[in-house]
PDB file of C-alpha atoms in Angstrom:
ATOM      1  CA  UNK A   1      -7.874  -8.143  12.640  1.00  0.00           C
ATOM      2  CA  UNK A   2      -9.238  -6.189   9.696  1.00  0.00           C
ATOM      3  CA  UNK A   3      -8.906  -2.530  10.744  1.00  0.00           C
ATOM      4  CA  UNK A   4     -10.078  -1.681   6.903  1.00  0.00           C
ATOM      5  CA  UNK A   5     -12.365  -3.047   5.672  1.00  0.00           C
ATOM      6  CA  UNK A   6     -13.501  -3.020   1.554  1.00  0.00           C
ATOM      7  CA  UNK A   7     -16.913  -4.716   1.957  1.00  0.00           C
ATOM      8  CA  UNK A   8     -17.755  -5.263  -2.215  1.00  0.00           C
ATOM      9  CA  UNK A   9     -15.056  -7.258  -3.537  1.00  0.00           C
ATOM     10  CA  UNK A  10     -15.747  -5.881  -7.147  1.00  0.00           C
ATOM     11  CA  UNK A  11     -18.034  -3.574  -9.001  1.00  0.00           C
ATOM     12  CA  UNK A  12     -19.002  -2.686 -12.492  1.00  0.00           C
ATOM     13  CA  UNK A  13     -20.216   0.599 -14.179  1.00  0.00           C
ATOM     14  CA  UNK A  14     -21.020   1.888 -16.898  1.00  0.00           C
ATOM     15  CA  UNK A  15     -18.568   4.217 -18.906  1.00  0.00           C
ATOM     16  CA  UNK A  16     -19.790   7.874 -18.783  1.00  0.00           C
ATOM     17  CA  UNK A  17     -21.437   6.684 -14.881  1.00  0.00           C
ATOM     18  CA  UNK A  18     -20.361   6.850 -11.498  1.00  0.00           C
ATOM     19  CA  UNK A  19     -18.272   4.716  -9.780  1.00  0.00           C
ATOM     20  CA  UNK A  20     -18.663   5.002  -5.913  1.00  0.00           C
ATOM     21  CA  UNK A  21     -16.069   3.081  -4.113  1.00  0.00           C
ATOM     22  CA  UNK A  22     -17.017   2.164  -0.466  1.00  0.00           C
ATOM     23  CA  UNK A  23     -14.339   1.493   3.022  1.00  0.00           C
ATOM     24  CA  UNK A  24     -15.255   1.272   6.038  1.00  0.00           C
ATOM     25  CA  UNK A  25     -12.209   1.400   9.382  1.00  0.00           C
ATOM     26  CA  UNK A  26     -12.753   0.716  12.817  1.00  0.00           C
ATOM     27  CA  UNK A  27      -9.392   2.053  14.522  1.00  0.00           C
ATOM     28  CA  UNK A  28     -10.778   5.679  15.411  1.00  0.00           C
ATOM     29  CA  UNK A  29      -7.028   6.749  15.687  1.00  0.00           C
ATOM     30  CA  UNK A  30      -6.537   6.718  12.231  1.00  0.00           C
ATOM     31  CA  UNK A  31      -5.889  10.351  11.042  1.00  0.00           C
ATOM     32  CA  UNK A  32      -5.226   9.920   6.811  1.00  0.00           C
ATOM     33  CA  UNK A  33      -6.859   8.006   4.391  1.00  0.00           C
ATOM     34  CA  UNK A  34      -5.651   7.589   0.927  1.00  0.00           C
ATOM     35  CA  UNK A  35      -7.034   5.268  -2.150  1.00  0.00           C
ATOM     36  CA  UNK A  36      -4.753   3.749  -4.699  1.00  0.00           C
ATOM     37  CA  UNK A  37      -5.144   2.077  -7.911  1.00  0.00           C
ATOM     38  CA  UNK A  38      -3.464  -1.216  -8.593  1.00  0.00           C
ATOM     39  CA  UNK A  39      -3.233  -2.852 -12.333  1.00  0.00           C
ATOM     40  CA  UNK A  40      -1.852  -6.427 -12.013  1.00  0.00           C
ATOM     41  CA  UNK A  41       1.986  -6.854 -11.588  1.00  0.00           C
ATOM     42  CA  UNK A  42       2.399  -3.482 -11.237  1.00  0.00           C
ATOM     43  CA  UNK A  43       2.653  -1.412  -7.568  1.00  0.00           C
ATOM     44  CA  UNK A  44       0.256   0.624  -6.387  1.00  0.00           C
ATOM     45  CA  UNK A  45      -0.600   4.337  -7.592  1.00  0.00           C
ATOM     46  CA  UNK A  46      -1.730   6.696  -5.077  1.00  0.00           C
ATOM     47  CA  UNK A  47      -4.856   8.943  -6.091  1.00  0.00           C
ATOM     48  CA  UNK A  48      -6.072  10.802  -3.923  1.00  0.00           C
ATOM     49  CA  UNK A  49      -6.217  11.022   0.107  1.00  0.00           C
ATOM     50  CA  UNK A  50      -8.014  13.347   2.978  1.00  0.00           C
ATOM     51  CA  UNK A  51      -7.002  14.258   6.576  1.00  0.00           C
ATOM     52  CA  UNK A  52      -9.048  13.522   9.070  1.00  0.00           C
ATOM     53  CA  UNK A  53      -9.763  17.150   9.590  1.00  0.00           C
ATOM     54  CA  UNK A  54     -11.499  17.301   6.417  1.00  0.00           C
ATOM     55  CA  UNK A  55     -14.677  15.632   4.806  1.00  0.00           C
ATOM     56  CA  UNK A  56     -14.561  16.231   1.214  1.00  0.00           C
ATOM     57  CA  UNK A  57     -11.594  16.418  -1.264  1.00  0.00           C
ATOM     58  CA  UNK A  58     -11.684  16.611  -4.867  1.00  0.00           C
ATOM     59  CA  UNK A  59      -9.323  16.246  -7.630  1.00  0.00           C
ATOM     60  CA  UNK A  60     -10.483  16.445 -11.143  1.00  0.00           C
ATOM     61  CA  UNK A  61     -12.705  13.267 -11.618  1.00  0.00           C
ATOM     62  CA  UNK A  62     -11.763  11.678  -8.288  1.00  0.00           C
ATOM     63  CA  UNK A  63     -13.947  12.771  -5.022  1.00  0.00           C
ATOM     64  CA  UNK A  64     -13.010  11.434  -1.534  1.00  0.00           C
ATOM     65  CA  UNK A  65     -15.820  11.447   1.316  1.00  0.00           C
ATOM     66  CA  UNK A  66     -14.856  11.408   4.642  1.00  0.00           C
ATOM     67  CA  UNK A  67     -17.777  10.480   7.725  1.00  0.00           C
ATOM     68  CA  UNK A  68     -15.917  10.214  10.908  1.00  0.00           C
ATOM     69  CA  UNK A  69     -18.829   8.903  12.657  1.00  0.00           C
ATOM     70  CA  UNK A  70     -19.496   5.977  10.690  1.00  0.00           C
ATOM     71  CA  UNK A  71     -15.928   5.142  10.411  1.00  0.00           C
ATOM     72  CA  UNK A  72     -16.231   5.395   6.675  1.00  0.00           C
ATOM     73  CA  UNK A  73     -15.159   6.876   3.152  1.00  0.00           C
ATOM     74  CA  UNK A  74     -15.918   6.426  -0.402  1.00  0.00           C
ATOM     75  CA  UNK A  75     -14.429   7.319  -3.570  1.00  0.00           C
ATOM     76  CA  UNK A  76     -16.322   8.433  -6.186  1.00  0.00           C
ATOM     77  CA  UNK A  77     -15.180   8.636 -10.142  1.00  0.00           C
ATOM     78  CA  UNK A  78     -17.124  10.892 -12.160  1.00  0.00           C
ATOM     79  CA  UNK A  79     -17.418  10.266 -15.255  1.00  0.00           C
ATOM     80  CA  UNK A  80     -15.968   6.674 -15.403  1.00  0.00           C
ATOM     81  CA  UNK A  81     -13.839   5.877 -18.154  1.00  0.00           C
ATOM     82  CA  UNK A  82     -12.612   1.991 -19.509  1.00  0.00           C
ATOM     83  CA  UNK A  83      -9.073   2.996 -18.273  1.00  0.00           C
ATOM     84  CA  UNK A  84     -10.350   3.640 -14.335  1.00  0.00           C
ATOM     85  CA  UNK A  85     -10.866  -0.218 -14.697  1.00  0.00           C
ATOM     86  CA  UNK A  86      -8.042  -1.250 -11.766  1.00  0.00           C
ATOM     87  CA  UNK A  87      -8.162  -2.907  -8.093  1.00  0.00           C
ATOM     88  CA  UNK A  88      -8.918   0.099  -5.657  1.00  0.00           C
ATOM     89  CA  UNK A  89      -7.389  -0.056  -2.310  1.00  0.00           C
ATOM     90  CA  UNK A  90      -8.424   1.966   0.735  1.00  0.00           C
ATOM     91  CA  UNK A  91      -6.068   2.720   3.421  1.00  0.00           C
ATOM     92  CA  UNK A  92      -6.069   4.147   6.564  1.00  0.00           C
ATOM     93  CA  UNK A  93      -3.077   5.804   8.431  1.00  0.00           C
ATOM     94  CA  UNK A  94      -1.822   6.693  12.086  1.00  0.00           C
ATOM     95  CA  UNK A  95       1.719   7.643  12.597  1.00  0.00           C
ATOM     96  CA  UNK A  96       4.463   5.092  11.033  1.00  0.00           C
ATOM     97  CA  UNK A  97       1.343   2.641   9.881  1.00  0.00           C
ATOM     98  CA  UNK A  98      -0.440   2.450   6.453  1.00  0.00           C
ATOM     99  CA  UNK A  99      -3.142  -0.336   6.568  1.00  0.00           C
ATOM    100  CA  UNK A 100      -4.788  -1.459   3.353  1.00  0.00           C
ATOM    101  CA  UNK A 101      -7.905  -2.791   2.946  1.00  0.00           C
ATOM    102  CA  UNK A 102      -8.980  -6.044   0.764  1.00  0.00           C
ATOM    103  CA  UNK A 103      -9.551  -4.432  -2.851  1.00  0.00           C
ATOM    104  CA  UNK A 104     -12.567  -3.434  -4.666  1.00  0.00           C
ATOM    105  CA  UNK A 105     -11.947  -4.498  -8.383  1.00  0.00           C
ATOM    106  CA  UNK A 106     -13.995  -1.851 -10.558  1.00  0.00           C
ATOM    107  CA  UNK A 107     -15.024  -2.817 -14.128  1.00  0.00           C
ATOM    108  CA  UNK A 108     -15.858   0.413 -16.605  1.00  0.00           C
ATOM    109  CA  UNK A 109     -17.366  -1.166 -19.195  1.00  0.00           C
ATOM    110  CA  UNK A 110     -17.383   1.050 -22.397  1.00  0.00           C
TER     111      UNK A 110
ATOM    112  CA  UNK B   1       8.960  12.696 -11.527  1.00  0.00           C
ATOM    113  CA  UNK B   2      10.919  11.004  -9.043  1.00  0.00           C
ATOM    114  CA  UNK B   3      10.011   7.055  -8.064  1.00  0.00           C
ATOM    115  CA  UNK B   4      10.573   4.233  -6.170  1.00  0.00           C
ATOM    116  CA  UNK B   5      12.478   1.503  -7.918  1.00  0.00           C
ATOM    117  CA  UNK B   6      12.952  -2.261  -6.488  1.00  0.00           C
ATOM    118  CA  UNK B   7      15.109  -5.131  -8.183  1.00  0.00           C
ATOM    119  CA  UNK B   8      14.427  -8.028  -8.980  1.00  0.00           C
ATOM    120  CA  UNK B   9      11.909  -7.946 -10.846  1.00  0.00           C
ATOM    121  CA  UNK B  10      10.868 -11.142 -10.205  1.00  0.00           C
ATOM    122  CA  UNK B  11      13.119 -13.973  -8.570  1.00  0.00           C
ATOM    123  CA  UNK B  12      12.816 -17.721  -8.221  1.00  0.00           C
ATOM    124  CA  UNK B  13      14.622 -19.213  -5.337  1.00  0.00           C
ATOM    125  CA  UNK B  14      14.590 -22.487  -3.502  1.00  0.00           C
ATOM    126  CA  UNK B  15      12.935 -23.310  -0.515  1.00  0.00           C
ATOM    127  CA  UNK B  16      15.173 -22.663   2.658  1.00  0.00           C
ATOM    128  CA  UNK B  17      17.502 -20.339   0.198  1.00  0.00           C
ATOM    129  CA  UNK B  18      18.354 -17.008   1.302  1.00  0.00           C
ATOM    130  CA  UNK B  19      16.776 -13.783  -0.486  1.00  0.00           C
ATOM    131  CA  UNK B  20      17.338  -9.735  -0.632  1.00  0.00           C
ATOM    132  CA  UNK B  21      15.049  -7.586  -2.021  1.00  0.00           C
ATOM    133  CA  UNK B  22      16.700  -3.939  -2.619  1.00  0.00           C
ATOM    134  CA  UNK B  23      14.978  -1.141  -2.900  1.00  0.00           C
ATOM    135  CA  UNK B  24      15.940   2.374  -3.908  1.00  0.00           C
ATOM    136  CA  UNK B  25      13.297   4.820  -2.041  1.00  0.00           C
ATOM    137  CA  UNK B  26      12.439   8.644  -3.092  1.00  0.00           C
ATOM    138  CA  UNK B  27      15.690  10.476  -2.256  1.00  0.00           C
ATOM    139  CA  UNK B  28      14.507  12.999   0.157  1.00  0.00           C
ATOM    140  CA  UNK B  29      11.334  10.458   1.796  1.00  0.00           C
ATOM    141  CA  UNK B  30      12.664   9.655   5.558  1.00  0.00           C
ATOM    142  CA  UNK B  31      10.335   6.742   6.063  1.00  0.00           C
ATOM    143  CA  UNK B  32      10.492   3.260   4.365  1.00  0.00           C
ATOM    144  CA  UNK B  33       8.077   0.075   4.422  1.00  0.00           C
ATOM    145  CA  UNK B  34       7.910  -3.058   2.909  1.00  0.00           C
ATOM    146  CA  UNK B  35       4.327  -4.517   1.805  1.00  0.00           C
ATOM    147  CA  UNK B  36       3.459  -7.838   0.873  1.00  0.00           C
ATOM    148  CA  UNK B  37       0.305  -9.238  -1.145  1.00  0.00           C
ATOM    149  CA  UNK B  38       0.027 -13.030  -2.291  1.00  0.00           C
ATOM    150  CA  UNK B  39      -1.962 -13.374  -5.484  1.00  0.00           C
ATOM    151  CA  UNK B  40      -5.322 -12.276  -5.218  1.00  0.00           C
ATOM    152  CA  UNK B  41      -5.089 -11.003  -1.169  1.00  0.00           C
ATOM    153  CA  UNK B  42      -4.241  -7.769  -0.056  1.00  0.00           C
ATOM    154  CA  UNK B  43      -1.525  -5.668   0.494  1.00  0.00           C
ATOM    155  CA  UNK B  44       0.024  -6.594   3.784  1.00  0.00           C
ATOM    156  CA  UNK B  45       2.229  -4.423   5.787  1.00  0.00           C
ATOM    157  CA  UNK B  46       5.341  -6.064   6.975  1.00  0.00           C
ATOM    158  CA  UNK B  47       7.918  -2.774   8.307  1.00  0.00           C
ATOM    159  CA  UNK B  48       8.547   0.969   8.860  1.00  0.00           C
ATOM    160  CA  UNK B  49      11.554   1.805   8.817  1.00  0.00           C
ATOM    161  CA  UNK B  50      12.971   5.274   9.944  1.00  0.00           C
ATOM    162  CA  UNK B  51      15.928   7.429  11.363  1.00  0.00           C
ATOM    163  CA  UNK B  52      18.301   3.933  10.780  1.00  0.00           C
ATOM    164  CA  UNK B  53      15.568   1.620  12.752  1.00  0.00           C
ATOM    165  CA  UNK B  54      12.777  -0.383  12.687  1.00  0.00           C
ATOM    166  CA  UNK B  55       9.761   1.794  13.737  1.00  0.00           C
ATOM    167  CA  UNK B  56       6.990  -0.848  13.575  1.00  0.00           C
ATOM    168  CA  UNK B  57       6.731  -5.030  12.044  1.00  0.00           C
ATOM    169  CA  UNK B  58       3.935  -6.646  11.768  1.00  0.00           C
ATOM    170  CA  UNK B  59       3.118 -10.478  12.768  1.00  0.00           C
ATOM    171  CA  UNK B  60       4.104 -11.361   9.275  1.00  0.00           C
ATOM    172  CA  UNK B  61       7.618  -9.963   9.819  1.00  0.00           C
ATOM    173  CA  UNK B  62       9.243 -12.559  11.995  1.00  0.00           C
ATOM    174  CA  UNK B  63      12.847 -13.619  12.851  1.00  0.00           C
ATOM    175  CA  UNK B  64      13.551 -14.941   9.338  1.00  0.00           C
ATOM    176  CA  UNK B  65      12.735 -11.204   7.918  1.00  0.00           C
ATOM    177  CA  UNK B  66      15.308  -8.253   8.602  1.00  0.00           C
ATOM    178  CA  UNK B  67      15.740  -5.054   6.948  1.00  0.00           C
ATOM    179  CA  UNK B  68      18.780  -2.858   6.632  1.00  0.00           C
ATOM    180  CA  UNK B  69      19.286   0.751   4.775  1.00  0.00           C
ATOM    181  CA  UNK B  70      23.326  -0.340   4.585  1.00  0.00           C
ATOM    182  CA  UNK B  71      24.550   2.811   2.536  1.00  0.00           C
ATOM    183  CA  UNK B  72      22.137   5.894   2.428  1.00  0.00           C
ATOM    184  CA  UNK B  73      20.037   5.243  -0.387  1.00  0.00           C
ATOM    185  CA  UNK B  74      19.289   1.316  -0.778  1.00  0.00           C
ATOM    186  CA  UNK B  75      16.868  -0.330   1.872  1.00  0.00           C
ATOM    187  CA  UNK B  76      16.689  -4.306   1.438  1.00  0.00           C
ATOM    188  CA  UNK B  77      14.630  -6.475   2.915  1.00  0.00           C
ATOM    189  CA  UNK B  78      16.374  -9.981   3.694  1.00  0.00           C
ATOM    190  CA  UNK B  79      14.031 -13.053   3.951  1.00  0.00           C
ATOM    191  CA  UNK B  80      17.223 -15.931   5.771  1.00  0.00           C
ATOM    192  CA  UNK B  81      15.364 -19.077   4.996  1.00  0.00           C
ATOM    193  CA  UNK B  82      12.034 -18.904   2.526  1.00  0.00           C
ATOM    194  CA  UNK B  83       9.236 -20.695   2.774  1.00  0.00           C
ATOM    195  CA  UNK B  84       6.640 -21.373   0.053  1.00  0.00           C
ATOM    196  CA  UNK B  85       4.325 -19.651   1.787  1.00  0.00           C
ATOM    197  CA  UNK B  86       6.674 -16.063   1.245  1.00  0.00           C
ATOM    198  CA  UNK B  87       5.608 -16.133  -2.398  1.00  0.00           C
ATOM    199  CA  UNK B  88       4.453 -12.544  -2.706  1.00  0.00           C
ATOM    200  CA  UNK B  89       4.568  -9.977  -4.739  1.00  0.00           C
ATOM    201  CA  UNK B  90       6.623  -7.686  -1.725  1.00  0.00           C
ATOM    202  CA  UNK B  91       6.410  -3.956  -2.302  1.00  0.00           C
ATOM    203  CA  UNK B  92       8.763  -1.197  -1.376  1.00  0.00           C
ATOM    204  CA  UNK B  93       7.521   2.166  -0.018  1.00  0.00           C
ATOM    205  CA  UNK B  94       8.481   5.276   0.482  1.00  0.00           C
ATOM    206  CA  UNK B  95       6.995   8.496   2.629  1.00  0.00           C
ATOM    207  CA  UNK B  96       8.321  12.043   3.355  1.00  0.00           C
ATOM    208  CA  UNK B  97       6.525  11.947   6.304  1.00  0.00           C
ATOM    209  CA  UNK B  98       4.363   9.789   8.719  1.00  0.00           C
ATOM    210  CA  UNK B  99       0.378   9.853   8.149  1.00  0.00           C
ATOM    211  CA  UNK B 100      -1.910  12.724   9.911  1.00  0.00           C
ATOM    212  CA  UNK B 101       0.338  15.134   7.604  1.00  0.00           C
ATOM    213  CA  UNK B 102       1.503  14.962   3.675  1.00  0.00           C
ATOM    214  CA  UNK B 103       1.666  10.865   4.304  1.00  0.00           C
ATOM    215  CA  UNK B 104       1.134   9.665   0.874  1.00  0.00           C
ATOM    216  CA  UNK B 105       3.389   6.319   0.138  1.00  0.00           C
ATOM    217  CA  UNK B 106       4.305   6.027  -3.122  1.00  0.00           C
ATOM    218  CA  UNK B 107       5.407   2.535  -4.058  1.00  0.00           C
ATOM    219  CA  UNK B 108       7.836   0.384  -6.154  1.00  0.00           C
ATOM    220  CA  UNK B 109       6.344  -1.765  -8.878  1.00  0.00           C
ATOM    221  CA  UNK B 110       7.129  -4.819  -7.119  1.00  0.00           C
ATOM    222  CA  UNK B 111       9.296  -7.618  -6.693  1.00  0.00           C
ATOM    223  CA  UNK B 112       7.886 -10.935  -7.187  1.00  0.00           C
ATOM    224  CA  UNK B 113       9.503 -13.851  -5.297  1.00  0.00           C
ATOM    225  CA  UNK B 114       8.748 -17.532  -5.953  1.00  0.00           C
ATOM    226  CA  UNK B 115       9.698 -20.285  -3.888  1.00  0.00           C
ATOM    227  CA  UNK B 116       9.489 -23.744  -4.812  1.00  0.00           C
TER     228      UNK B 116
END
């Protein structure tokens, strides 16, 4: 039962580019969605999330799109740098429940 | 900046050997989950935990899991008889509130737990 869903299992970009990070949910309950950043061995970082209420929030280089209708956000980087290169995981949120989706592993190459 | 903290780091157990993971959440966060990913899979949700109780487990979380905040500020999670397949890296969490309102989780760095 994948509720979230992270459809590109990696992605590379070039440094100084954007990165667009894609996640697509099915569970139209869901009310927050948040993206972290994982390095390997180490747990993950939250970034940056939006309220269902909303369909556009920005922090510095980090955008998050909300489109309730498709079910589906993105995360764009802007510019990319070599140290944005991490797993990205989307997850969605109702009440006591966080759900993750699979990973996207983004490659900045410099 | 205040943080979740977990210990072990990492720990090596037998199969059918008892485990605890402890966890130290953000001091004023009232919710608490535990997360699992096996190498190269996701992150997995296993509990909530809130107000002393178990708000939701997953399918994962069966009768050989448990979880217990015993003294106010630690919250293990208790795995009675591990099986290979429990080799994780198992995550701690912490929120200040549920999602739909300031819900970000902020997470340990992980315990890793090998079975053999």
């Amino acid at each position: 039962d994948q509720q979230v869903k992270q459809n590109s299992p990696s992605l590379s970009v070039q440094e100084g580019r954007i990165s667009i990070l894609n996640c697509d949910y099915t569970n139209s309950m869901f009310d927050y969605f948040l993206w972290y950043k994982k390095y390997p061995a180490e747990g993950p970082t939250f970034l940056i999330s939006i309220s269902s209420i909303k369909d556009k929030n920005e922090d510095g280089r980090f955008t998050v799109f909300l489109n309730k209708s498709a079910k589906h956000l993105s995360l764009h980087i802007v510019p990319s740098q070599p140290g944005d290169s991490a797993v990205y995981f989307c997850a969605a949120a109702f009440l006591y429940k966080y759900i993750f989706g699979t990973g996207t592993r983004l490659k900045v190459l410099a | 900046e205040p943080e979740v903290t977990q210990t072990p780091s990492h720990q090596v157990t037998q199969m059918g050997q008892e485990v605890i993971l402890r966890c130290v959440p953000i001091s004023n966060h009232l919710y608490f989950y535990w997360y699992r990913q096996i190498l190269g899979q996701k992150v997995e949700f296993l509990v909530s935990f809130y107000n002393n109780e178990i708000s939701e487990k997953s399918e994962i979380f069966d009768d050989q899991f448990s979880v217990e905040r015993p003294d106010g500020s630690n919250f293990t999670l208790k795995i009675r008889s591990t099986k290979l397949e429990d080799s994780a890296m198992y995550f701690c969490a912490s929120s200040r509130l549920a999602g739909g309102y300031t819900g970000e989780l902020f997470f340990g760095e992980g315990s890793r737990l090998t079975v053999l």
